[in-house]
């Protein structure tokens, strides 16, 4: 039996085109992660360098100054011996420590109290958007825009015992002469008044911006419920402004603790220690005599830093409680 084999035509073979290149190999996940890290560090490097140069290193040098016995000669030959906490002990035992601490707390506390209260009152007042509101609000910024040396010199002239404007006004109402800058009883009050005047615009601007973030619908609903102006402020404005108020008070505390220009120009910390704060005392120790005490001056400066840190931690604690 024979088998017939039928030849089938072969299928045409398709022509091959040019080889397609697979391209460069894709980076692995580890390489991509490393590249992202380098990019992040490149962006953060300027900030880190700025903080290291202008904050970390000066703070380290200030701490080093406070734990060594530095003199003018020590800065030249670098032979300042390590004395530990001896400079801090000397500061605490100094007769100036008590008055300086009291003046610092009074100057800071009274200034913040009146700056915040008056700033809040003015912010609520200007929030009514009456005619000339913008113009008057801009005029209130003048004390904040003036250089501190100009403001302090102006207040020194106004509070001059013999030819000052303030004493002239007091005498016109039958009052006696007040030695604002030369009396131990009035020197601290004089610099506090000047500092309050300078700090009100800052509180006004921050609190006014906070008021703009409060919806007017809340006030309209309160008005429909019969709330008066005081109830609106105490039940709506003040609670909703707490986050803004907290940061305003914190910044004011940190700034007021280190105020130097106003006090030095007006009273130089005198008479005696009547208006001496930690900032003034630190300057007097470091640069106020022919034989400067650099290390005790640095110790006083560190006390100011500790006080500012305490207020900062208190602010963070309050913020955490409000967030819970």
PDB file of C-alpha atoms in Angstrom:
ATOM      1  CA  UNK A   1       0.000   0.000   0.000  1.00  0.00           C
ATOM      2  CA  UNK A   2       1.553   3.218  -1.065  1.00  0.00           C
ATOM      3  CA  UNK A   3       1.453   6.496   0.833  1.00  0.00           C
ATOM      4  CA  UNK A   4       1.193   9.710  -1.074  1.00  0.00           C
ATOM      5  CA  UNK A   5       3.022  12.647   0.372  1.00  0.00           C
ATOM      6  CA  UNK A   6       1.553  16.024  -0.508  1.00  0.00           C
ATOM      7  CA  UNK A   7       3.981  18.933  -0.415  1.00  0.00           C
ATOM      8  CA  UNK A   8       2.454  21.916   1.339  1.00  0.00           C
ATOM      9  CA  UNK A   9       3.721  25.407   0.585  1.00  0.00           C
ATOM     10  CA  UNK A  10       5.853  26.805   3.345  1.00  0.00           C
ATOM     11  CA  UNK A  11       4.515  29.864   5.182  1.00  0.00           C
ATOM     12  CA  UNK A  12       6.365  33.050   4.321  1.00  0.00           C
ATOM     13  CA  UNK A  13       8.832  34.110   6.945  1.00  0.00           C
ATOM     14  CA  UNK A  14       8.200  37.712   8.046  1.00  0.00           C
ATOM     15  CA  UNK A  15      11.047  40.076   7.484  1.00  0.00           C
ATOM     16  CA  UNK A  16      12.765  41.271  10.633  1.00  0.00           C
ATOM     17  CA  UNK A  17      12.868  44.963  11.181  1.00  0.00           C
ATOM     18  CA  UNK A  18      15.688  46.868  12.828  1.00  0.00           C
ATOM     19  CA  UNK A  19      16.455  45.834  16.384  1.00  0.00           C
ATOM     20  CA  UNK A  20      14.642  47.949  18.958  1.00  0.00           C
ATOM     21  CA  UNK A  21      16.954  49.308  21.633  1.00  0.00           C
ATOM     22  CA  UNK A  22      15.875  48.563  25.208  1.00  0.00           C
ATOM     23  CA  UNK A  23      17.222  51.951  26.398  1.00  0.00           C
ATOM     24  CA  UNK A  24      19.357  52.624  29.432  1.00  0.00           C
ATOM     25  CA  UNK A  25      18.766  50.358  32.401  1.00  0.00           C
ATOM     26  CA  UNK A  26      16.243  51.664  34.893  1.00  0.00           C
ATOM     27  CA  UNK A  27      17.687  52.712  38.246  1.00  0.00           C
ATOM     28  CA  UNK A  28      17.066  50.356  41.082  1.00  0.00           C
ATOM     29  CA  UNK A  29      14.865  51.279  44.019  1.00  0.00           C
ATOM     30  CA  UNK A  30      17.891  51.801  46.266  1.00  0.00           C
ATOM     31  CA  UNK A  31      19.482  54.225  43.799  1.00  0.00           C
ATOM     32  CA  UNK A  32      16.264  56.198  43.448  1.00  0.00           C
ATOM     33  CA  UNK A  33      15.888  56.418  47.220  1.00  0.00           C
ATOM     34  CA  UNK A  34      19.490  57.598  47.534  1.00  0.00           C
ATOM     35  CA  UNK A  35      18.946  60.246  44.859  1.00  0.00           C
ATOM     36  CA  UNK A  36      15.855  61.527  46.659  1.00  0.00           C
ATOM     37  CA  UNK A  37      17.811  61.715  49.905  1.00  0.00           C
ATOM     38  CA  UNK A  38      20.576  63.710  48.260  1.00  0.00           C
ATOM     39  CA  UNK A  39      18.005  66.071  46.751  1.00  0.00           C
ATOM     40  CA  UNK A  40      16.351  66.574  50.142  1.00  0.00           C
ATOM     41  CA  UNK A  41      19.702  67.282  51.805  1.00  0.00           C
ATOM     42  CA  UNK A  42      20.568  69.722  49.027  1.00  0.00           C
ATOM     43  CA  UNK A  43      17.423  71.714  49.802  1.00  0.00           C
ATOM     44  CA  UNK A  44      17.887  71.607  53.578  1.00  0.00           C
ATOM     45  CA  UNK A  45      21.646  72.251  53.560  1.00  0.00           C
ATOM     46  CA  UNK A  46      21.385  76.094  53.450  1.00  0.00           C
ATOM     47  CA  UNK A  47      19.043  76.094  56.458  1.00  0.00           C
ATOM     48  CA  UNK A  48      21.286  73.703  58.386  1.00  0.00           C
ATOM     49  CA  UNK A  49      24.345  75.812  57.572  1.00  0.00           C
ATOM     50  CA  UNK A  50      22.551  78.993  58.630  1.00  0.00           C
ATOM     51  CA  UNK A  51      21.437  77.497  61.951  1.00  0.00           C
ATOM     52  CA  UNK A  52      24.877  76.041  62.630  1.00  0.00           C
ATOM     53  CA  UNK A  53      26.754  79.274  61.876  1.00  0.00           C
ATOM     54  CA  UNK A  54      24.433  81.848  63.392  1.00  0.00           C
ATOM     55  CA  UNK A  55      22.772  79.872  66.220  1.00  0.00           C
ATOM     56  CA  UNK A  56      24.542  76.677  67.240  1.00  0.00           C
ATOM     57  CA  UNK A  57      28.104  78.022  67.173  1.00  0.00           C
ATOM     58  CA  UNK A  58      27.327  81.322  68.991  1.00  0.00           C
ATOM     59  CA  UNK A  59      25.373  79.367  71.607  1.00  0.00           C
ATOM     60  CA  UNK A  60      28.296  76.976  72.066  1.00  0.00           C
ATOM     61  CA  UNK A  61      30.718  79.893  72.392  1.00  0.00           C
ATOM     62  CA  UNK A  62      28.457  81.590  74.943  1.00  0.00           C
ATOM     63  CA  UNK A  63      28.276  78.422  77.037  1.00  0.00           C
ATOM     64  CA  UNK A  64      32.049  78.013  76.758  1.00  0.00           C
ATOM     65  CA  UNK A  65      32.524  81.608  77.900  1.00  0.00           C
ATOM     66  CA  UNK A  66      30.328  81.053  80.941  1.00  0.00           C
ATOM     67  CA  UNK A  67      32.227  77.988  82.197  1.00  0.00           C
ATOM     68  CA  UNK A  68      35.734  79.461  81.787  1.00  0.00           C
ATOM     69  CA  UNK A  69      37.550  82.433  83.252  1.00  0.00           C
ATOM     70  CA  UNK A  70      38.004  84.653  80.210  1.00  0.00           C
ATOM     71  CA  UNK A  71      39.867  87.945  80.333  1.00  0.00           C
ATOM     72  CA  UNK A  72      41.165  90.255  77.628  1.00  0.00           C
ATOM     73  CA  UNK A  73      44.471  88.402  77.759  1.00  0.00           C
ATOM     74  CA  UNK A  74      42.725  85.035  77.502  1.00  0.00           C
ATOM     75  CA  UNK A  75      41.182  85.990  74.171  1.00  0.00           C
ATOM     76  CA  UNK A  76      44.673  86.614  72.817  1.00  0.00           C
ATOM     77  CA  UNK A  77      46.622  83.638  74.118  1.00  0.00           C
ATOM     78  CA  UNK A  78      43.650  81.253  74.615  1.00  0.00           C
ATOM     79  CA  UNK A  79      44.599  80.358  78.179  1.00  0.00           C
ATOM     80  CA  UNK A  80      41.179  80.600  79.835  1.00  0.00           C
ATOM     81  CA  UNK A  81      40.979  77.995  82.629  1.00  0.00           C
ATOM     82  CA  UNK A  82      37.870  75.888  83.108  1.00  0.00           C
ATOM     83  CA  UNK A  83      35.963  76.974  86.234  1.00  0.00           C
ATOM     84  CA  UNK A  84      32.687  75.079  85.849  1.00  0.00           C
ATOM     85  CA  UNK A  85      29.703  76.792  87.483  1.00  0.00           C
ATOM     86  CA  UNK A  86      31.793  79.324  89.422  1.00  0.00           C
ATOM     87  CA  UNK A  87      30.622  82.194  87.189  1.00  0.00           C
ATOM     88  CA  UNK A  88      26.984  81.300  87.756  1.00  0.00           C
ATOM     89  CA  UNK A  89      27.572  81.140  91.517  1.00  0.00           C
ATOM     90  CA  UNK A  90      29.173  84.585  91.380  1.00  0.00           C
ATOM     91  CA  UNK A  91      26.187  85.926  89.434  1.00  0.00           C
ATOM     92  CA  UNK A  92      23.673  84.488  91.911  1.00  0.00           C
ATOM     93  CA  UNK A  93      25.622  85.908  94.854  1.00  0.00           C
ATOM     94  CA  UNK A  94      25.966  89.361  93.295  1.00  0.00           C
ATOM     95  CA  UNK A  95      23.884  92.130  94.946  1.00  0.00           C
ATOM     96  CA  UNK A  96      22.697  93.101  91.465  1.00  0.00           C
ATOM     97  CA  UNK A  97      21.060  89.729  90.809  1.00  0.00           C
ATOM     98  CA  UNK A  98      17.934  90.352  92.907  1.00  0.00           C
ATOM     99  CA  UNK A  99      17.068  93.788  91.482  1.00  0.00           C
ATOM    100  CA  UNK A 100      17.933  92.667  87.932  1.00  0.00           C
ATOM    101  CA  UNK A 101      15.683  89.597  88.190  1.00  0.00           C
ATOM    102  CA  UNK A 102      12.817  91.621  89.656  1.00  0.00           C
ATOM    103  CA  UNK A 103      13.173  94.353  87.039  1.00  0.00           C
ATOM    104  CA  UNK A 104      13.328  91.796  84.224  1.00  0.00           C
ATOM    105  CA  UNK A 105      10.142  90.069  85.379  1.00  0.00           C
ATOM    106  CA  UNK A 106       8.296  93.349  85.972  1.00  0.00           C
ATOM    107  CA  UNK A 107       9.463  94.896  82.721  1.00  0.00           C
ATOM    108  CA  UNK A 108       8.462  91.798  80.743  1.00  0.00           C
ATOM    109  CA  UNK A 109       5.198  91.013  82.515  1.00  0.00           C
ATOM    110  CA  UNK A 110       3.762  94.540  82.618  1.00  0.00           C
ATOM    111  CA  UNK A 111       4.844  95.270  79.040  1.00  0.00           C
ATOM    112  CA  UNK A 112       3.238  92.101  77.672  1.00  0.00           C
ATOM    113  CA  UNK A 113       0.046  92.644  79.669  1.00  0.00           C
ATOM    114  CA  UNK A 114      -0.560  96.159  78.349  1.00  0.00           C
ATOM    115  CA  UNK A 115       0.761  95.516  74.842  1.00  0.00           C
ATOM    116  CA  UNK A 116      -1.547  92.545  74.373  1.00  0.00           C
ATOM    117  CA  UNK A 117      -4.582  94.171  76.028  1.00  0.00           C
ATOM    118  CA  UNK A 118      -4.305  97.429  74.116  1.00  0.00           C
ATOM    119  CA  UNK A 119      -3.419  95.607  70.888  1.00  0.00           C
ATOM    120  CA  UNK A 120      -6.494  93.391  71.281  1.00  0.00           C
ATOM    121  CA  UNK A 121      -8.752  96.383  71.973  1.00  0.00           C
ATOM    122  CA  UNK A 122      -7.438  98.256  68.940  1.00  0.00           C
ATOM    123  CA  UNK A 123      -7.715  95.176  66.704  1.00  0.00           C
ATOM    124  CA  UNK A 124     -11.387  94.701  67.667  1.00  0.00           C
ATOM    125  CA  UNK A 125     -11.984  98.443  67.210  1.00  0.00           C
ATOM    126  CA  UNK A 126     -10.471  98.584  63.724  1.00  0.00           C
ATOM    127  CA  UNK A 127     -12.209  95.352  62.711  1.00  0.00           C
ATOM    128  CA  UNK A 128     -15.461  97.335  62.522  1.00  0.00           C
ATOM    129  CA  UNK A 129     -14.256  98.673  59.130  1.00  0.00           C
ATOM    130  CA  UNK A 130     -15.503 102.210  59.604  1.00  0.00           C
ATOM    131  CA  UNK A 131     -14.402 105.154  57.493  1.00  0.00           C
ATOM    132  CA  UNK A 132     -10.692 106.005  57.881  1.00  0.00           C
ATOM    133  CA  UNK A 133     -10.128 102.639  59.553  1.00  0.00           C
ATOM    134  CA  UNK A 134      -7.292 101.730  57.172  1.00  0.00           C
ATOM    135  CA  UNK A 135      -5.654 105.158  57.520  1.00  0.00           C
ATOM    136  CA  UNK A 136      -5.716 105.138  61.307  1.00  0.00           C
ATOM    137  CA  UNK A 137      -4.480 101.537  61.401  1.00  0.00           C
ATOM    138  CA  UNK A 138      -1.547 102.524  59.216  1.00  0.00           C
ATOM    139  CA  UNK A 139      -0.707 105.438  61.531  1.00  0.00           C
ATOM    140  CA  UNK A 140      -0.592 103.065  64.506  1.00  0.00           C
ATOM    141  CA  UNK A 141       2.217 101.200  62.746  1.00  0.00           C
ATOM    142  CA  UNK A 142       4.545 104.206  62.950  1.00  0.00           C
ATOM    143  CA  UNK A 143       6.036 103.277  66.378  1.00  0.00           C
ATOM    144  CA  UNK A 144       6.843  99.817  65.028  1.00  0.00           C
ATOM    145  CA  UNK A 145       8.493 101.178  61.879  1.00  0.00           C
ATOM    146  CA  UNK A 146      10.690 103.767  63.587  1.00  0.00           C
ATOM    147  CA  UNK A 147      14.236 102.753  64.576  1.00  0.00           C
ATOM    148  CA  UNK A 148      14.462 101.980  68.283  1.00  0.00           C
ATOM    149  CA  UNK A 149      17.118 104.638  68.807  1.00  0.00           C
ATOM    150  CA  UNK A 150      14.715 107.266  67.453  1.00  0.00           C
ATOM    151  CA  UNK A 151      11.809 106.073  69.588  1.00  0.00           C
ATOM    152  CA  UNK A 152      13.898 105.844  72.766  1.00  0.00           C
ATOM    153  CA  UNK A 153      15.479 109.268  72.180  1.00  0.00           C
ATOM    154  CA  UNK A 154      12.028 110.787  71.635  1.00  0.00           C
ATOM    155  CA  UNK A 155      10.716 109.336  74.879  1.00  0.00           C
ATOM    156  CA  UNK A 156      13.834 110.560  76.702  1.00  0.00           C
ATOM    157  CA  UNK A 157      13.119 114.075  75.479  1.00  0.00           C
ATOM    158  CA  UNK A 158       9.415 113.835  76.361  1.00  0.00           C
ATOM    159  CA  UNK A 159      10.225 112.584  79.888  1.00  0.00           C
ATOM    160  CA  UNK A 160      12.929 115.125  80.615  1.00  0.00           C
ATOM    161  CA  UNK A 161      12.449 116.455  84.123  1.00  0.00           C
ATOM    162  CA  UNK A 162      12.932 120.133  83.230  1.00  0.00           C
ATOM    163  CA  UNK A 163      11.797 120.564  79.621  1.00  0.00           C
ATOM    164  CA  UNK A 164       9.822 117.423  78.858  1.00  0.00           C
ATOM    165  CA  UNK A 165       6.378 117.564  77.275  1.00  0.00           C
ATOM    166  CA  UNK A 166       4.883 115.123  79.764  1.00  0.00           C
ATOM    167  CA  UNK A 167       5.901 117.192  82.787  1.00  0.00           C
ATOM    168  CA  UNK A 168       4.574 120.298  81.058  1.00  0.00           C
ATOM    169  CA  UNK A 169       1.180 118.651  80.641  1.00  0.00           C
ATOM    170  CA  UNK A 170       1.214 117.472  84.270  1.00  0.00           C
ATOM    171  CA  UNK A 171       2.105 120.953  85.541  1.00  0.00           C
ATOM    172  CA  UNK A 172      -0.696 122.494  83.454  1.00  0.00           C
ATOM    173  CA  UNK A 173      -3.156 120.403  85.484  1.00  0.00           C
ATOM    174  CA  UNK A 174      -1.558 121.463  88.741  1.00  0.00           C
ATOM    175  CA  UNK A 175       0.695 118.445  89.237  1.00  0.00           C
ATOM    176  CA  UNK A 176       4.269 118.483  90.446  1.00  0.00           C
ATOM    177  CA  UNK A 177       7.466 117.649  88.623  1.00  0.00           C
ATOM    178  CA  UNK A 178       8.171 113.967  88.049  1.00  0.00           C
ATOM    179  CA  UNK A 179      11.773 112.838  87.621  1.00  0.00           C
ATOM    180  CA  UNK A 180      10.964 110.082  85.154  1.00  0.00           C
ATOM    181  CA  UNK A 181      14.518 109.127  84.200  1.00  0.00           C
ATOM    182  CA  UNK A 182      16.505 110.092  87.275  1.00  0.00           C
ATOM    183  CA  UNK A 183      14.324 108.854  90.122  1.00  0.00           C
ATOM    184  CA  UNK A 184      14.646 105.242  91.334  1.00  0.00           C
ATOM    185  CA  UNK A 185      10.881 105.278  91.867  1.00  0.00           C
ATOM    186  CA  UNK A 186       9.999 106.188  88.265  1.00  0.00           C
ATOM    187  CA  UNK A 187      12.882 104.971  86.064  1.00  0.00           C
ATOM    188  CA  UNK A 188      11.503 101.467  85.495  1.00  0.00           C
ATOM    189  CA  UNK A 189       8.009 102.845  84.910  1.00  0.00           C
ATOM    190  CA  UNK A 190       9.381 105.225  82.287  1.00  0.00           C
ATOM    191  CA  UNK A 191      11.066 102.516  80.219  1.00  0.00           C
ATOM    192  CA  UNK A 192       8.005 100.251  80.552  1.00  0.00           C
ATOM    193  CA  UNK A 193       5.762 103.007  79.156  1.00  0.00           C
ATOM    194  CA  UNK A 194       8.090 103.497  76.186  1.00  0.00           C
ATOM    195  CA  UNK A 195       8.301  99.773  75.532  1.00  0.00           C
ATOM    196  CA  UNK A 196       4.503  99.398  75.661  1.00  0.00           C
ATOM    197  CA  UNK A 197       4.114 102.167  73.093  1.00  0.00           C
ATOM    198  CA  UNK A 198       6.609 100.489  70.773  1.00  0.00           C
ATOM    199  CA  UNK A 199       5.089  96.992  71.107  1.00  0.00           C
ATOM    200  CA  UNK A 200       1.382  97.794  70.632  1.00  0.00           C
ATOM    201  CA  UNK A 201       1.531  97.880  66.786  1.00  0.00           C
ATOM    202  CA  UNK A 202       2.976  94.352  66.626  1.00  0.00           C
ATOM    203  CA  UNK A 203       0.110  92.974  68.718  1.00  0.00           C
ATOM    204  CA  UNK A 204      -2.385  94.984  66.690  1.00  0.00           C
ATOM    205  CA  UNK A 205      -1.203  93.583  63.361  1.00  0.00           C
ATOM    206  CA  UNK A 206      -1.077  89.933  64.466  1.00  0.00           C
ATOM    207  CA  UNK A 207      -4.413  89.994  66.303  1.00  0.00           C
ATOM    208  CA  UNK A 208      -6.133  91.889  63.495  1.00  0.00           C
ATOM    209  CA  UNK A 209      -5.013  89.239  61.010  1.00  0.00           C
ATOM    210  CA  UNK A 210      -6.414  86.599  63.362  1.00  0.00           C
ATOM    211  CA  UNK A 211      -9.771  88.377  63.478  1.00  0.00           C
ATOM    212  CA  UNK A 212      -9.989  88.277  59.694  1.00  0.00           C
ATOM    213  CA  UNK A 213      -9.947  84.469  59.812  1.00  0.00           C
ATOM    214  CA  UNK A 214     -13.101  84.329  61.973  1.00  0.00           C
ATOM    215  CA  UNK A 215     -16.243  83.827  59.889  1.00  0.00           C
ATOM    216  CA  UNK A 216     -18.818  86.617  60.104  1.00  0.00           C
ATOM    217  CA  UNK A 217     -21.580  83.993  60.072  1.00  0.00           C
ATOM    218  CA  UNK A 218     -20.735  83.175  63.694  1.00  0.00           C
ATOM    219  CA  UNK A 219     -21.302  86.779  64.750  1.00  0.00           C
ATOM    220  CA  UNK A 220     -24.532  86.964  62.786  1.00  0.00           C
ATOM    221  CA  UNK A 221     -25.813  83.827  64.474  1.00  0.00           C
ATOM    222  CA  UNK A 222     -24.857  85.220  67.880  1.00  0.00           C
ATOM    223  CA  UNK A 223     -26.658  88.486  67.093  1.00  0.00           C
ATOM    224  CA  UNK A 224     -29.821  86.551  66.213  1.00  0.00           C
ATOM    225  CA  UNK A 225     -29.570  84.835  69.603  1.00  0.00           C
ATOM    226  CA  UNK A 226     -29.459  88.237  71.290  1.00  0.00           C
ATOM    227  CA  UNK A 227     -25.761  88.385  72.233  1.00  0.00           C
ATOM    228  CA  UNK A 228     -24.391  91.820  73.036  1.00  0.00           C
ATOM    229  CA  UNK A 229     -20.930  93.153  72.104  1.00  0.00           C
ATOM    230  CA  UNK A 230     -19.225  91.898  75.269  1.00  0.00           C
ATOM    231  CA  UNK A 231     -20.759  88.440  74.951  1.00  0.00           C
ATOM    232  CA  UNK A 232     -19.614  88.229  71.319  1.00  0.00           C
ATOM    233  CA  UNK A 233     -16.078  89.117  72.326  1.00  0.00           C
ATOM    234  CA  UNK A 234     -15.874  86.822  75.364  1.00  0.00           C
ATOM    235  CA  UNK A 235     -17.719  83.839  73.847  1.00  0.00           C
ATOM    236  CA  UNK A 236     -16.561  84.041  70.216  1.00  0.00           C
ATOM    237  CA  UNK A 237     -13.643  86.367  69.533  1.00  0.00           C
ATOM    238  CA  UNK A 238     -11.422  85.574  72.476  1.00  0.00           C
ATOM    239  CA  UNK A 239     -11.720  81.740  72.314  1.00  0.00           C
ATOM    240  CA  UNK A 240     -11.205  81.616  68.543  1.00  0.00           C
ATOM    241  CA  UNK A 241      -8.161  83.882  68.839  1.00  0.00           C
ATOM    242  CA  UNK A 242      -6.398  81.656  71.383  1.00  0.00           C
ATOM    243  CA  UNK A 243      -3.907  80.105  68.913  1.00  0.00           C
ATOM    244  CA  UNK A 244      -3.005  83.546  67.526  1.00  0.00           C
ATOM    245  CA  UNK A 245      -2.930  85.048  71.021  1.00  0.00           C
ATOM    246  CA  UNK A 246      -0.583  82.320  72.254  1.00  0.00           C
ATOM    247  CA  UNK A 247       2.013  82.882  69.527  1.00  0.00           C
ATOM    248  CA  UNK A 248       1.683  86.675  69.938  1.00  0.00           C
ATOM    249  CA  UNK A 249       2.372  86.481  73.671  1.00  0.00           C
ATOM    250  CA  UNK A 250       5.248  84.035  73.175  1.00  0.00           C
ATOM    251  CA  UNK A 251       6.980  86.239  70.594  1.00  0.00           C
ATOM    252  CA  UNK A 252       6.392  89.262  72.796  1.00  0.00           C
ATOM    253  CA  UNK A 253       7.927  87.496  75.801  1.00  0.00           C
ATOM    254  CA  UNK A 254      11.028  86.409  73.898  1.00  0.00           C
ATOM    255  CA  UNK A 255      11.487  89.881  72.426  1.00  0.00           C
ATOM    256  CA  UNK A 256      10.847  91.783  75.666  1.00  0.00           C
ATOM    257  CA  UNK A 257      13.231  89.622  77.693  1.00  0.00           C
ATOM    258  CA  UNK A 258      16.142  90.790  75.578  1.00  0.00           C
ATOM    259  CA  UNK A 259      15.188  94.466  75.204  1.00  0.00           C
ATOM    260  CA  UNK A 260      18.340  96.532  75.510  1.00  0.00           C
ATOM    261  CA  UNK A 261      18.191  99.602  73.263  1.00  0.00           C
ATOM    262  CA  UNK A 262      15.265 101.365  74.917  1.00  0.00           C
ATOM    263  CA  UNK A 263      16.527 100.993  78.473  1.00  0.00           C
ATOM    264  CA  UNK A 264      20.142 101.839  77.661  1.00  0.00           C
ATOM    265  CA  UNK A 265      19.272 104.990  75.730  1.00  0.00           C
ATOM    266  CA  UNK A 266      16.757 106.249  78.294  1.00  0.00           C
ATOM    267  CA  UNK A 267      18.313 105.357  81.663  1.00  0.00           C
ATOM    268  CA  UNK A 268      21.398 103.144  81.076  1.00  0.00           C
ATOM    269  CA  UNK A 269      19.931 100.858  83.740  1.00  0.00           C
ATOM    270  CA  UNK A 270      19.979 103.548  86.401  1.00  0.00           C
ATOM    271  CA  UNK A 271      19.791 105.321  88.615  1.00  0.00           C
ATOM    272  CA  UNK A 272      21.732 102.649  90.446  1.00  0.00           C
ATOM    273  CA  UNK A 273      19.997  99.352  89.653  1.00  0.00           C
ATOM    274  CA  UNK A 274      16.505 100.851  89.421  1.00  0.00           C
ATOM    275  CA  UNK A 275      15.996  99.893  85.759  1.00  0.00           C
ATOM    276  CA  UNK A 276      18.718  97.270  85.321  1.00  0.00           C
ATOM    277  CA  UNK A 277      17.486  94.092  83.630  1.00  0.00           C
ATOM    278  CA  UNK A 278      19.458  90.964  82.739  1.00  0.00           C
ATOM    279  CA  UNK A 279      20.149  92.323  79.248  1.00  0.00           C
ATOM    280  CA  UNK A 280      21.513  95.591  80.657  1.00  0.00           C
ATOM    281  CA  UNK A 281      23.493  93.806  83.361  1.00  0.00           C
ATOM    282  CA  UNK A 282      25.099  91.450  80.846  1.00  0.00           C
ATOM    283  CA  UNK A 283      26.224  94.406  78.743  1.00  0.00           C
ATOM    284  CA  UNK A 284      27.549  96.274  81.774  1.00  0.00           C
ATOM    285  CA  UNK A 285      29.587  93.262  82.878  1.00  0.00           C
ATOM    286  CA  UNK A 286      31.034  92.627  79.426  1.00  0.00           C
ATOM    287  CA  UNK A 287      31.576  96.138  78.088  1.00  0.00           C
ATOM    288  CA  UNK A 288      30.736  98.648  80.813  1.00  0.00           C
ATOM    289  CA  UNK A 289      34.144  98.960  82.485  1.00  0.00           C
ATOM    290  CA  UNK A 290      37.834  99.029  81.691  1.00  0.00           C
ATOM    291  CA  UNK A 291      38.192  95.527  83.203  1.00  0.00           C
ATOM    292  CA  UNK A 292      35.351  93.599  81.561  1.00  0.00           C
ATOM    293  CA  UNK A 293      34.015  90.397  83.102  1.00  0.00           C
ATOM    294  CA  UNK A 294      33.291  88.409  79.969  1.00  0.00           C
ATOM    295  CA  UNK A 295      32.495  85.107  81.646  1.00  0.00           C
ATOM    296  CA  UNK A 296      29.940  86.430  84.189  1.00  0.00           C
ATOM    297  CA  UNK A 297      28.387  88.445  81.354  1.00  0.00           C
ATOM    298  CA  UNK A 298      27.996  85.235  79.342  1.00  0.00           C
ATOM    299  CA  UNK A 299      26.486  83.529  82.396  1.00  0.00           C
ATOM    300  CA  UNK A 300      23.837  86.257  82.667  1.00  0.00           C
ATOM    301  CA  UNK A 301      23.151  85.874  78.950  1.00  0.00           C
ATOM    302  CA  UNK A 302      22.648  82.155  79.414  1.00  0.00           C
ATOM    303  CA  UNK A 303      20.116  82.857  82.152  1.00  0.00           C
ATOM    304  CA  UNK A 304      18.150  84.908  79.631  1.00  0.00           C
ATOM    305  CA  UNK A 305      18.282  82.001  77.181  1.00  0.00           C
ATOM    306  CA  UNK A 306      16.995  79.609  79.858  1.00  0.00           C
ATOM    307  CA  UNK A 307      14.116  81.957  80.663  1.00  0.00           C
ATOM    308  CA  UNK A 308      13.180  82.169  76.986  1.00  0.00           C
ATOM    309  CA  UNK A 309      13.317  78.364  76.685  1.00  0.00           C
ATOM    310  CA  UNK A 310      11.021  77.987  79.698  1.00  0.00           C
ATOM    311  CA  UNK A 311       8.433  80.234  78.070  1.00  0.00           C
ATOM    312  CA  UNK A 312       8.841  78.305  74.810  1.00  0.00           C
ATOM    313  CA  UNK A 313       8.214  74.951  76.503  1.00  0.00           C
ATOM    314  CA  UNK A 314       5.184  76.365  78.291  1.00  0.00           C
ATOM    315  CA  UNK A 315       3.812  77.496  74.946  1.00  0.00           C
ATOM    316  CA  UNK A 316       4.321  74.032  73.430  1.00  0.00           C
ATOM    317  CA  UNK A 317       2.580  72.429  76.401  1.00  0.00           C
ATOM    318  CA  UNK A 318      -0.412  74.763  76.044  1.00  0.00           C
ATOM    319  CA  UNK A 319      -0.579  74.009  72.319  1.00  0.00           C
ATOM    320  CA  UNK A 320      -0.607  70.261  72.976  1.00  0.00           C
ATOM    321  CA  UNK A 321      -3.428  70.606  75.480  1.00  0.00           C
ATOM    322  CA  UNK A 322      -5.454  72.663  73.013  1.00  0.00           C
ATOM    323  CA  UNK A 323      -4.879  70.093  70.261  1.00  0.00           C
ATOM    324  CA  UNK A 324      -6.183  67.214  72.416  1.00  0.00           C
TER     325      UNK A 324
END
